[in-house]
PDB file of C-alpha atoms in Angstrom:
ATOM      1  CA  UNK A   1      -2.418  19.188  -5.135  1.00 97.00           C
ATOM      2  CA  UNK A   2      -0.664  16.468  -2.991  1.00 98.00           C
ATOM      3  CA  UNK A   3       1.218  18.389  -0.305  1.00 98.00           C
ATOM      4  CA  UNK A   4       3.310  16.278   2.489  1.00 98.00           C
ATOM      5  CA  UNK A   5       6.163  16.374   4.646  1.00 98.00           C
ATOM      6  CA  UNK A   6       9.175  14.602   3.868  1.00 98.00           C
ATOM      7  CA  UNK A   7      12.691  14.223   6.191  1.00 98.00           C
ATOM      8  CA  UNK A   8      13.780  13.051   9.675  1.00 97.00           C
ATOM      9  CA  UNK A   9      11.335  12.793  12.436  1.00 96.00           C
ATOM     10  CA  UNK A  10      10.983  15.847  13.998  1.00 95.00           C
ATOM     11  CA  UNK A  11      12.235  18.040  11.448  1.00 97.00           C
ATOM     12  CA  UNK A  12      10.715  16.979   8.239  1.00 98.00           C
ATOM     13  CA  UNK A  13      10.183  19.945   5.131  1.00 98.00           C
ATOM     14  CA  UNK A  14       6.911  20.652   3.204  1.00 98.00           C
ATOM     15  CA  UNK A  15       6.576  19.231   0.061  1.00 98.00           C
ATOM     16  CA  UNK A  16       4.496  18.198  -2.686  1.00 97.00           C
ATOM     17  CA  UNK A  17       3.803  15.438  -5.231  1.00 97.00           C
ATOM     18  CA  UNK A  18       4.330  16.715  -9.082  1.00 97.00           C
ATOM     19  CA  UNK A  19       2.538  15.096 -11.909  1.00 94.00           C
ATOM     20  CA  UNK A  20       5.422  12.824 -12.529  1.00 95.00           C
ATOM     21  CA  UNK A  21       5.125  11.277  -8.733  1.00 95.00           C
ATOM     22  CA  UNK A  22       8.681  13.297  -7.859  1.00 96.00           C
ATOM     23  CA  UNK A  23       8.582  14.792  -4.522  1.00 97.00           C
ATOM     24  CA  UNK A  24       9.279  18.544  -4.333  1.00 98.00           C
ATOM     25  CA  UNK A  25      10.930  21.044  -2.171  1.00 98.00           C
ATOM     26  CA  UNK A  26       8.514  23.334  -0.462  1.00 98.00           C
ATOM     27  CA  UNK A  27      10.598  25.035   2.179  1.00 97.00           C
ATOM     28  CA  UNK A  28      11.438  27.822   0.111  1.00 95.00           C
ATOM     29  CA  UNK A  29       7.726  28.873  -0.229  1.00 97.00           C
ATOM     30  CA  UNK A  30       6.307  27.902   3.077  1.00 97.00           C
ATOM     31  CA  UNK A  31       7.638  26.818   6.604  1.00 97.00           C
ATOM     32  CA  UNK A  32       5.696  23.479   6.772  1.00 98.00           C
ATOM     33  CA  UNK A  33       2.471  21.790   5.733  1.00 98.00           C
ATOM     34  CA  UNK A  34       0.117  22.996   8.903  1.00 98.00           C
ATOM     35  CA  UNK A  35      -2.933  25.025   9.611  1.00 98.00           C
ATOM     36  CA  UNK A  36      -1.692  28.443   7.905  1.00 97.00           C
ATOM     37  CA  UNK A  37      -0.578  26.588   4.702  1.00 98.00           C
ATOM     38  CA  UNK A  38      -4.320  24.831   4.515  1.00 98.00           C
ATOM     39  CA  UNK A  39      -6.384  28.030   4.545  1.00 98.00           C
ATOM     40  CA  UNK A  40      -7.875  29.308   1.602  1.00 97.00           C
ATOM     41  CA  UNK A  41      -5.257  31.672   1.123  1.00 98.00           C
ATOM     42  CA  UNK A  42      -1.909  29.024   1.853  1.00 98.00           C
ATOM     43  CA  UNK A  43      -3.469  26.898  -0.523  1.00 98.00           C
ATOM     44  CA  UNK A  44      -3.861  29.354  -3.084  1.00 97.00           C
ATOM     45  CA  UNK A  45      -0.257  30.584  -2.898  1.00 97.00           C
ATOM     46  CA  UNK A  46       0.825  26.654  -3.398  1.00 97.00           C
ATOM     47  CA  UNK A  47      -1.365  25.840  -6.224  1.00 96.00           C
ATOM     48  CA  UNK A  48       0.492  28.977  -7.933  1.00 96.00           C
ATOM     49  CA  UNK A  49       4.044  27.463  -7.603  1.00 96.00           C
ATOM     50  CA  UNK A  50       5.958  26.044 -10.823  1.00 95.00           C
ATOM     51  CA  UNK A  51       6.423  22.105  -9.353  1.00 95.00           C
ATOM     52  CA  UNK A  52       9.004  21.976 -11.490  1.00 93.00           C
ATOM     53  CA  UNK A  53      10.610  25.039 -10.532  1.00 95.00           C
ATOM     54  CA  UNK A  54      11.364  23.421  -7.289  1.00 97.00           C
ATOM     55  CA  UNK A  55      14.102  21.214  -6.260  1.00 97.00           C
ATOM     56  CA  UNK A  56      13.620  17.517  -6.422  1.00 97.00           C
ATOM     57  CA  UNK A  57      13.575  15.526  -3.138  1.00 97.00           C
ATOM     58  CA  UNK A  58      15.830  12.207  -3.377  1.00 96.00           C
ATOM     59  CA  UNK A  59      13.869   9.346  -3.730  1.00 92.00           C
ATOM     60  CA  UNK A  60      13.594   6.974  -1.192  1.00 94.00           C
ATOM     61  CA  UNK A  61      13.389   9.758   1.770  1.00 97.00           C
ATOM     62  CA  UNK A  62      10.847   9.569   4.709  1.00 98.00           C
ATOM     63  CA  UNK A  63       8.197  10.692   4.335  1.00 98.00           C
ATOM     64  CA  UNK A  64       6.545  12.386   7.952  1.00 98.00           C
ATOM     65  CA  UNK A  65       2.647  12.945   8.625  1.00 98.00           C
ATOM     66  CA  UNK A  66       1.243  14.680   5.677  1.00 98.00           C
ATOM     67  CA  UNK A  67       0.128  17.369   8.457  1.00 98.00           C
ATOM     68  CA  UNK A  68       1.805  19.095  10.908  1.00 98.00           C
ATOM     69  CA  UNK A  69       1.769  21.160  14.271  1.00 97.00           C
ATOM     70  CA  UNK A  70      -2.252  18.997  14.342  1.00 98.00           C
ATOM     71  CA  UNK A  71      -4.415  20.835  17.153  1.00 98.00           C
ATOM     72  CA  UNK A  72      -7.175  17.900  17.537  1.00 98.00           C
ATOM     73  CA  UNK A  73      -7.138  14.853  16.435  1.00 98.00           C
ATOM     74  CA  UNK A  74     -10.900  14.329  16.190  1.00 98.00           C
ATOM     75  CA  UNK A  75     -12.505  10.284  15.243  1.00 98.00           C
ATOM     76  CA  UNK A  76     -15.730   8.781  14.879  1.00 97.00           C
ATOM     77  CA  UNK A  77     -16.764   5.684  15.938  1.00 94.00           C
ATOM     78  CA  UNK A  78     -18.700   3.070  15.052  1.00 89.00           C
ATOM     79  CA  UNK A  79     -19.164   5.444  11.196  1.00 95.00           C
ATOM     80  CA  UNK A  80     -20.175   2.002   9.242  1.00 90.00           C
ATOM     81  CA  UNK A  81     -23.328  -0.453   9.939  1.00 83.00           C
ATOM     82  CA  UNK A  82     -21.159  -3.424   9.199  1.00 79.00           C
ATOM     83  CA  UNK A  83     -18.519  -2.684  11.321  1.00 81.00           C
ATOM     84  CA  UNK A  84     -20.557  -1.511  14.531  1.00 79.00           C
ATOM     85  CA  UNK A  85     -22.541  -5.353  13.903  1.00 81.00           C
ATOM     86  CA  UNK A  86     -19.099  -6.907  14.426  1.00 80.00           C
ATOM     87  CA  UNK A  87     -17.813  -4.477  17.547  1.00 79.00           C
ATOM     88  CA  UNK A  88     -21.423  -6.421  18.748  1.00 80.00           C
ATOM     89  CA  UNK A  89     -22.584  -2.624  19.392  1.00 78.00           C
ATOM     90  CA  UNK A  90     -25.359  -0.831  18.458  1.00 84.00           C
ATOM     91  CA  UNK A  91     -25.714   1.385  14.956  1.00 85.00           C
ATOM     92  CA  UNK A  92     -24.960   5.237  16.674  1.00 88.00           C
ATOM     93  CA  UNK A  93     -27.764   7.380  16.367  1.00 94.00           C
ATOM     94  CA  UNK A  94     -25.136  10.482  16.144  1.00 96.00           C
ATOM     95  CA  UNK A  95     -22.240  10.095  15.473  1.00 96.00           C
ATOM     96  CA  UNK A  96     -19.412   8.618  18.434  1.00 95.00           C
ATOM     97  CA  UNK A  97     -16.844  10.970  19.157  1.00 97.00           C
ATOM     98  CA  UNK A  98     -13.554  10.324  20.493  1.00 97.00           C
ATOM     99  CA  UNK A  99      -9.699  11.757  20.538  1.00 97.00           C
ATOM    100  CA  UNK A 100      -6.100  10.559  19.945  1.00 98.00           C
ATOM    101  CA  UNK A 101      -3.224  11.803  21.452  1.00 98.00           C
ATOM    102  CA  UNK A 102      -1.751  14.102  18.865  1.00 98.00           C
ATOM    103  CA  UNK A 103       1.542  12.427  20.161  1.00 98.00           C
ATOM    104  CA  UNK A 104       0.675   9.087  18.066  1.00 98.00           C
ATOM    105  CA  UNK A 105       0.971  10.601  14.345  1.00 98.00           C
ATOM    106  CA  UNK A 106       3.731   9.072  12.590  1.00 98.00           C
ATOM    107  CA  UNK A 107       4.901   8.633   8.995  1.00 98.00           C
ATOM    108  CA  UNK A 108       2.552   6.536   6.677  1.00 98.00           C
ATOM    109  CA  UNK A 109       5.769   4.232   6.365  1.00 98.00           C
ATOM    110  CA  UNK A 110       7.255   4.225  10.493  1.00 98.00           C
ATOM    111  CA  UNK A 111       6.800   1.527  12.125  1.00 98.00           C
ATOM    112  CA  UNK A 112       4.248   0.610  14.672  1.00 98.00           C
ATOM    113  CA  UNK A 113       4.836  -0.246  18.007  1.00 98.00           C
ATOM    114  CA  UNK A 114       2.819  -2.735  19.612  1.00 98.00           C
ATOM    115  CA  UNK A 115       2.324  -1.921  23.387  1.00 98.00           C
ATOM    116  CA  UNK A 116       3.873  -3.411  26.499  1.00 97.00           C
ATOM    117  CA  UNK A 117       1.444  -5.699  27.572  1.00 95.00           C
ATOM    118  CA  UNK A 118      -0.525  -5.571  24.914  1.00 97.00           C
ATOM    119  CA  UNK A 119      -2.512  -8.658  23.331  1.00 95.00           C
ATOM    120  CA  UNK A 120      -5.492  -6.883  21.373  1.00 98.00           C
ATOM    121  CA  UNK A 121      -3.607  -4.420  19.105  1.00 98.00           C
ATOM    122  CA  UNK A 122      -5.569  -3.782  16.137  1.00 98.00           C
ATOM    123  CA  UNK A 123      -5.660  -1.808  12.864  1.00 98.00           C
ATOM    124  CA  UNK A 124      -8.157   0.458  11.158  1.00 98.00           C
ATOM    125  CA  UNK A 125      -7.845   1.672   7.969  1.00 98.00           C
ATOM    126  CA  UNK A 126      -9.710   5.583   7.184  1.00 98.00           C
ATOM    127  CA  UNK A 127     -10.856   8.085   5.331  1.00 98.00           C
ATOM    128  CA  UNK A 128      -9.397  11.015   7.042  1.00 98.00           C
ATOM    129  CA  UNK A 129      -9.628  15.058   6.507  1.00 98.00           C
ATOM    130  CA  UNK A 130      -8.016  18.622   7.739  1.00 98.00           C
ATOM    131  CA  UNK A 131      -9.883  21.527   8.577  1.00 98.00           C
ATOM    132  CA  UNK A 132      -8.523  24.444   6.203  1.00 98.00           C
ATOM    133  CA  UNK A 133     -11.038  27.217   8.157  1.00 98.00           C
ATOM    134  CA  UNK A 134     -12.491  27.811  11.587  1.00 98.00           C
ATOM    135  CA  UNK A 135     -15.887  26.439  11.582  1.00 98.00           C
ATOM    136  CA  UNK A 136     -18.079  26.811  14.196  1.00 98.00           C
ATOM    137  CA  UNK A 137     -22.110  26.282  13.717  1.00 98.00           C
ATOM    138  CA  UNK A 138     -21.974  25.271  10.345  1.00 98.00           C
ATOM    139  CA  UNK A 139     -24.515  23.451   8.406  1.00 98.00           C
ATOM    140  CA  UNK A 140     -24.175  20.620   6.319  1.00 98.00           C
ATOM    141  CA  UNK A 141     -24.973  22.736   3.102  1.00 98.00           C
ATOM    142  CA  UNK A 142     -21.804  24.712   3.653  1.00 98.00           C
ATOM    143  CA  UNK A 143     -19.514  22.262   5.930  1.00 98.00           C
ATOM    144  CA  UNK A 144     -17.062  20.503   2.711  1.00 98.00           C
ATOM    145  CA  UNK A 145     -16.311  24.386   2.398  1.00 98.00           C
ATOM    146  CA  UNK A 146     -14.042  23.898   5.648  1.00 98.00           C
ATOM    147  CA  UNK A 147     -12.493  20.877   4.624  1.00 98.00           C
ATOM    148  CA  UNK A 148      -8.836  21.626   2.977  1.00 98.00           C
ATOM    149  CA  UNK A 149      -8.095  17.830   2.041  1.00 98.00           C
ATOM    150  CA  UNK A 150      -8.201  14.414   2.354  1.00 98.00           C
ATOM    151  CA  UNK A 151      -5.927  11.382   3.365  1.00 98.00           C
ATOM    152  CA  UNK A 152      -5.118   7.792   4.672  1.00 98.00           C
ATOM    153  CA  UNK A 153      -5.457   7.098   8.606  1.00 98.00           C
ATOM    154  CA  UNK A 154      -4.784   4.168  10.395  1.00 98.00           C
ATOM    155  CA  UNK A 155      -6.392   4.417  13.407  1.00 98.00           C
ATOM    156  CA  UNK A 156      -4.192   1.324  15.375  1.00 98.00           C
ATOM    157  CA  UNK A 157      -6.443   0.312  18.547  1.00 98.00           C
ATOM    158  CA  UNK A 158      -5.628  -1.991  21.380  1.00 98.00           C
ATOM    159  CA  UNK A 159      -8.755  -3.373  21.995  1.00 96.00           C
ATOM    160  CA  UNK A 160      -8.415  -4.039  25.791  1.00 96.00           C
ATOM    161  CA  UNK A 161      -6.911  -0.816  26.553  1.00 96.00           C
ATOM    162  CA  UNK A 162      -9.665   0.826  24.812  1.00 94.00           C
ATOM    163  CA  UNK A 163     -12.508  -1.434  26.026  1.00 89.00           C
ATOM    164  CA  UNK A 164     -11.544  -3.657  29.341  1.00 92.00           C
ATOM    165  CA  UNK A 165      -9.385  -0.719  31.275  1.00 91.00           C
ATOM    166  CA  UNK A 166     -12.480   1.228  32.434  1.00 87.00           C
ATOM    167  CA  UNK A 167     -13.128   5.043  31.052  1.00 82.00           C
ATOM    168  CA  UNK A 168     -13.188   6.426  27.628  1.00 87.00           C
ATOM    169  CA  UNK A 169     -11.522   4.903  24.607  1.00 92.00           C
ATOM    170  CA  UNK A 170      -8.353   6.913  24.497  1.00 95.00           C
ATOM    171  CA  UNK A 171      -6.288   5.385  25.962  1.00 96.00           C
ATOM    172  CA  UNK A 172      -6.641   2.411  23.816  1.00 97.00           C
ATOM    173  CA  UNK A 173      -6.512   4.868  20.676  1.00 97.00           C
ATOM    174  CA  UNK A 174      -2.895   6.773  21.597  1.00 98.00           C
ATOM    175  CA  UNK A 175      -0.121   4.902  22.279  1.00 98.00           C
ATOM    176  CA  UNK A 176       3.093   6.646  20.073  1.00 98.00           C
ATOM    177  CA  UNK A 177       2.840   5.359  16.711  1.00 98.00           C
ATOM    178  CA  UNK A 178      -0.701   4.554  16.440  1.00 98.00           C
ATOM    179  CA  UNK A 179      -1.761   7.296  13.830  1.00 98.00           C
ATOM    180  CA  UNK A 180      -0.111   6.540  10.976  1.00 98.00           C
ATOM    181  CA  UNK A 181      -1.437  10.040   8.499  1.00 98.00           C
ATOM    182  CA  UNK A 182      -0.385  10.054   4.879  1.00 98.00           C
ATOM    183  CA  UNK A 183       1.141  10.329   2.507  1.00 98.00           C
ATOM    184  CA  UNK A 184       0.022  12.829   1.078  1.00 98.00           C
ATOM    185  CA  UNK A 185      -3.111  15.651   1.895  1.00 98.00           C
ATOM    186  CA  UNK A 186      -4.877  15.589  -1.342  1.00 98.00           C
ATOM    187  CA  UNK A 187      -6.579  19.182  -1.890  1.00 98.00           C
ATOM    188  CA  UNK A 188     -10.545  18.523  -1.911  1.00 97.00           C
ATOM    189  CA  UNK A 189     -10.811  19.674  -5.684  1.00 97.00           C
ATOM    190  CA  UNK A 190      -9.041  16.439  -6.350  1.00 98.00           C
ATOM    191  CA  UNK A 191     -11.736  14.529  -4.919  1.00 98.00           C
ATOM    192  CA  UNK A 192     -14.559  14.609  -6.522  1.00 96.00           C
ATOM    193  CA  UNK A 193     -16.683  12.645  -4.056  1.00 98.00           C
ATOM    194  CA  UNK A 194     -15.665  11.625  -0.097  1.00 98.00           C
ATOM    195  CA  UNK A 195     -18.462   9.379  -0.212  1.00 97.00           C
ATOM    196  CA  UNK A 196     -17.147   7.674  -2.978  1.00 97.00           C
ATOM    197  CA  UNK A 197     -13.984   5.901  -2.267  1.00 98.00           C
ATOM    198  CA  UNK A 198     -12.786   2.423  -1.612  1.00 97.00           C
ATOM    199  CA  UNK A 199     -10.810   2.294   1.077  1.00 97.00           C
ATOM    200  CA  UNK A 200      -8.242  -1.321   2.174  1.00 98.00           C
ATOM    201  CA  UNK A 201      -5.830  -3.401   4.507  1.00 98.00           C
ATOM    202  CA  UNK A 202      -3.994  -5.863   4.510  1.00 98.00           C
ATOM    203  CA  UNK A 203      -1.299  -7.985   7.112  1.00 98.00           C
ATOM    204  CA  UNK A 204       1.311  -9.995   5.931  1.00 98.00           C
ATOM    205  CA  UNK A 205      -0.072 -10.137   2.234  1.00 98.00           C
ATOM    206  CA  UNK A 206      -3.915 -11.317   3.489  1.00 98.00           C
ATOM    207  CA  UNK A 207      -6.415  -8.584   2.930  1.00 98.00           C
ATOM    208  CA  UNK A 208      -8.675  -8.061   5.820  1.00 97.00           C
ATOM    209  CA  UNK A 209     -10.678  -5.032   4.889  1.00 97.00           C
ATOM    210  CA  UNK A 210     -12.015  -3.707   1.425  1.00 96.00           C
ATOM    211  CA  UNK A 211     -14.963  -1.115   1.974  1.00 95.00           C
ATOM    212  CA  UNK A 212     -15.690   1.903   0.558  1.00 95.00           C
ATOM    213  CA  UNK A 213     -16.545   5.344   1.867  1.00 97.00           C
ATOM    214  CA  UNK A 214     -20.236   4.721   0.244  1.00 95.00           C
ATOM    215  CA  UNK A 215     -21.386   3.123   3.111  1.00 94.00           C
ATOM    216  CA  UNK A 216     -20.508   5.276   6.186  1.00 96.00           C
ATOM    217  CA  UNK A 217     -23.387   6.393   8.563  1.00 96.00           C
ATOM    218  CA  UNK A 218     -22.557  10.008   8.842  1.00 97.00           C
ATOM    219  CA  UNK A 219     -21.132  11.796   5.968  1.00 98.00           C
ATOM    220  CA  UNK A 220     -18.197  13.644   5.890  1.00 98.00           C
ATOM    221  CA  UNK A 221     -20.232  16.634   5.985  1.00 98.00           C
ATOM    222  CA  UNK A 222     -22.296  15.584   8.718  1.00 98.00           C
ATOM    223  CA  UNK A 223     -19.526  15.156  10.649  1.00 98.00           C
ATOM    224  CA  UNK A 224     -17.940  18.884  10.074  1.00 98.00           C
ATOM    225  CA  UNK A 225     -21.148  20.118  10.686  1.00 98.00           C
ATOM    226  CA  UNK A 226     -21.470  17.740  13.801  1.00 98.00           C
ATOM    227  CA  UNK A 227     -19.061  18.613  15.497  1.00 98.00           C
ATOM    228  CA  UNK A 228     -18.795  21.768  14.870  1.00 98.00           C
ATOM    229  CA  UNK A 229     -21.986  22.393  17.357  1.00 98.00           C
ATOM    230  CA  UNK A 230     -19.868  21.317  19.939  1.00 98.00           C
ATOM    231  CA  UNK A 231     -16.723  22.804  19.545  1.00 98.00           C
ATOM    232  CA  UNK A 232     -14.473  25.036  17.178  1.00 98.00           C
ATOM    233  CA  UNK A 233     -12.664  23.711  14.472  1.00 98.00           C
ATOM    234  CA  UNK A 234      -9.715  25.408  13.487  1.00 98.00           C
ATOM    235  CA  UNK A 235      -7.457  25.037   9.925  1.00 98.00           C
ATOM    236  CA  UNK A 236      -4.759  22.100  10.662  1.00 98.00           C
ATOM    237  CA  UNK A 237      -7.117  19.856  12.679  1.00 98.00           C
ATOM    238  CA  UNK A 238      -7.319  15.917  11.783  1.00 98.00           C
ATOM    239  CA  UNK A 239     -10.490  14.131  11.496  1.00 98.00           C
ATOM    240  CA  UNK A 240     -10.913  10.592  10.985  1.00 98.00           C
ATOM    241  CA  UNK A 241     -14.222   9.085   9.912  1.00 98.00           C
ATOM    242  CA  UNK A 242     -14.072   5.663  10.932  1.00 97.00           C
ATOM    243  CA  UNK A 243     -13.479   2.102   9.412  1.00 96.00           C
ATOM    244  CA  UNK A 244     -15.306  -0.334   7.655  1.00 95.00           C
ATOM    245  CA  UNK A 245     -15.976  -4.288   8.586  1.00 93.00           C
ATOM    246  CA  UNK A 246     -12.484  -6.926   9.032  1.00 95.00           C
ATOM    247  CA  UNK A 247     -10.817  -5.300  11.507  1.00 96.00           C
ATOM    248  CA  UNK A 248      -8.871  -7.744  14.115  1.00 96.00           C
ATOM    249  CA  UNK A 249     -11.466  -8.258  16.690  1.00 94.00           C
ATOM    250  CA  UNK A 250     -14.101  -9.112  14.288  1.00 93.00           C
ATOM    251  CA  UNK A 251     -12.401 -11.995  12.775  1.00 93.00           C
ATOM    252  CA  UNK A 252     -14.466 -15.320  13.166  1.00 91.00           C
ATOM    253  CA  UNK A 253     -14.045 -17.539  14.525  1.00 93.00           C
ATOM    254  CA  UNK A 254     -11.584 -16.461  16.733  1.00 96.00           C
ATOM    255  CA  UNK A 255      -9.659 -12.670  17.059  1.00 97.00           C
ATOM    256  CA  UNK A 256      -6.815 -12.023  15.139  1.00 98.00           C
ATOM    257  CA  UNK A 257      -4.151  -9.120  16.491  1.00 98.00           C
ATOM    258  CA  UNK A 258      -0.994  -7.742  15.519  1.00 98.00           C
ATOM    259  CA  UNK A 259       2.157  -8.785  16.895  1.00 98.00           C
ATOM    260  CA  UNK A 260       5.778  -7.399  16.564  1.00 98.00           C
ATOM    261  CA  UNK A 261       7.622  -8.423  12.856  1.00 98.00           C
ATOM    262  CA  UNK A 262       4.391  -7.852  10.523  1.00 98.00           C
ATOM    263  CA  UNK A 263       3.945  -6.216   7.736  1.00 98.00           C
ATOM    264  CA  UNK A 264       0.300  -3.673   7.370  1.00 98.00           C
ATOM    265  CA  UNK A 265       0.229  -2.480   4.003  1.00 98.00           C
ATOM    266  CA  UNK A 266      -3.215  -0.215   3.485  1.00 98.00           C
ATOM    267  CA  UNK A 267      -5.109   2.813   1.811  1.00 98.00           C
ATOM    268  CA  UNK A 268      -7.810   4.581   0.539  1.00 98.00           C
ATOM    269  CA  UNK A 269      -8.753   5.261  -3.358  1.00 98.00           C
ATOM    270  CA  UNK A 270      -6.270   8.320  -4.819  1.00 98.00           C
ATOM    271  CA  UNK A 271      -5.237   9.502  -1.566  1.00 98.00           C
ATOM    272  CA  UNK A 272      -2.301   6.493  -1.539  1.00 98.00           C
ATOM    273  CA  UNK A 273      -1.067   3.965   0.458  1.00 98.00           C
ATOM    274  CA  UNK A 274       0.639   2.985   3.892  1.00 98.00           C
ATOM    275  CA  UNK A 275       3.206   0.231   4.473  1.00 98.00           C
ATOM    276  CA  UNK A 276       4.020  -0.159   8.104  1.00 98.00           C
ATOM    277  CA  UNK A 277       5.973  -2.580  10.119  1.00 98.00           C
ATOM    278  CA  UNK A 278       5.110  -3.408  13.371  1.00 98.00           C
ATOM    279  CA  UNK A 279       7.861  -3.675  16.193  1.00 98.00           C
ATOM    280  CA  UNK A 280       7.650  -4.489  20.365  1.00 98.00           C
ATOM    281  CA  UNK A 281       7.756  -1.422  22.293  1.00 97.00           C
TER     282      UNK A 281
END
């Protein structure tokens, strides 16, 4: 299934995507797309609902985060060899774990605000997942079990907030609007391999990056299991697995950064695609 969230901000419905790419009602069946309608059992009830039973959403509506109510938003860092080279950082041993404010998921079509006084704003285009079941000392053998579904992050990053400020990186990571999620969570029995999936971005028309999930570090499963030895996960948390090579500050020779009236247009291999503008906050 492709389940989303569709409607103003703030008060947007569950949906879902039919086979004929119409956008579907949900609200009649379940009160929104969040950590009770990802378990095991939510899911189940979904899958068993005639699509085209439902009413049909207008097209042309916004569409919200494809998940709601998120507890953590949980990222890795540094998840591809290529891109960690052009950060000029080291290849992580473990995996690097940071957080964004939950208070920066938007829309995978709202526009992105670049910071006040902000030079170094950057994109990052993901492979990210939800947690459909607490997991908590799992092992890597069992750890896609507590994955619900997969979809399109951009994790936005200004650079000098993040790396010239002093302290952690999240403040750099969670200014509003830098978490574009969607558009869709696609359930993980239509993907038939995480670590198989190209993944793209492009500004103004020129394509920066084109990787694929093939060549991350740590795993998608890794990662559940991961971080799971650290803390609890529960159904409804957002994970993010980091980006490959051509983001902004790896340009050569010189940086290239977003700046208010541009157009980011990404997305990640049958999970769908993003297109953003960016505006001055």
């Amino acid at each position: 299934m492709k389940l989303l969230r569709w409607g103003e901000k703030g008060r947007e419905k569950p949906g879902l995507l039919d086979a004929s790419g119409k956008i579907r009602d949900l609200s009649g069946v379940v009160d929104d797309i969040d950590g009770s309608a990802v378990t095991a059992e939510g899911l189940a009830k979904l899958a068993g609902v005639n699509a085209s039973s439902l009413p049909e959403v207008p097209a042309g509506t916004r569409l919200g985060p494809c998940v709601g109510n998120v507890g953590k938003f949980i990222c890795i860092g540094l998840n591809y060899a290529d891109h960690a080279a052009e950060s000029n950082l080291p290849v992580p041993t473990e995996p690097v774990v940071f957080s964004k404010a939950t208070s920066c998921i938007v829309g995978p079509n709202d526009d992105i605000e670049i910071p006040r006084n902000s030079e170094k704003t950057d994109w990052e285009v993901e492979l990210g997942f939800v947690i459909g079941k607490e997991a908590k000392y799992v092992s890597e053998d069992e750890a896609l079990d507590y994955v619900a579904g997969y979809c399109v992050v951009n994790d936005v990053s200004e650079r000098a907030f993040q790396a010239e400020r002093g302290g952690q990186w999240v403040k750099g990571k969670s200014h509003d609007t830098f978490g574009p999620v969607g558009p869709w969570l696609v359930t993980k029995d239509e993907v038939a391999d995480p670590q198989n999936l190209g993944l793209w971005l492009e500004v103004d028309g020129h394509r920066y990056q084109d990787g694929t999930t093939k060549t991350m570090i740590f795993p998608v499963k890794e990662i559940v299991a991961y971080l799971s030895q650290f803390m609890s996960l529960q159904p409804g948390d957002l994970i993010t697995t980091g980006t490959p090579p051509g983001v902004g500050m790896g340009i050569k020779p010189e940086a290239v950064y977003l700046r208010a009236g541009q157009r980011v247009r990404l997305g990640v291999e049958g999970l769908g695609e993003q297109d953003c503008k960016t505006i001055q906050a």
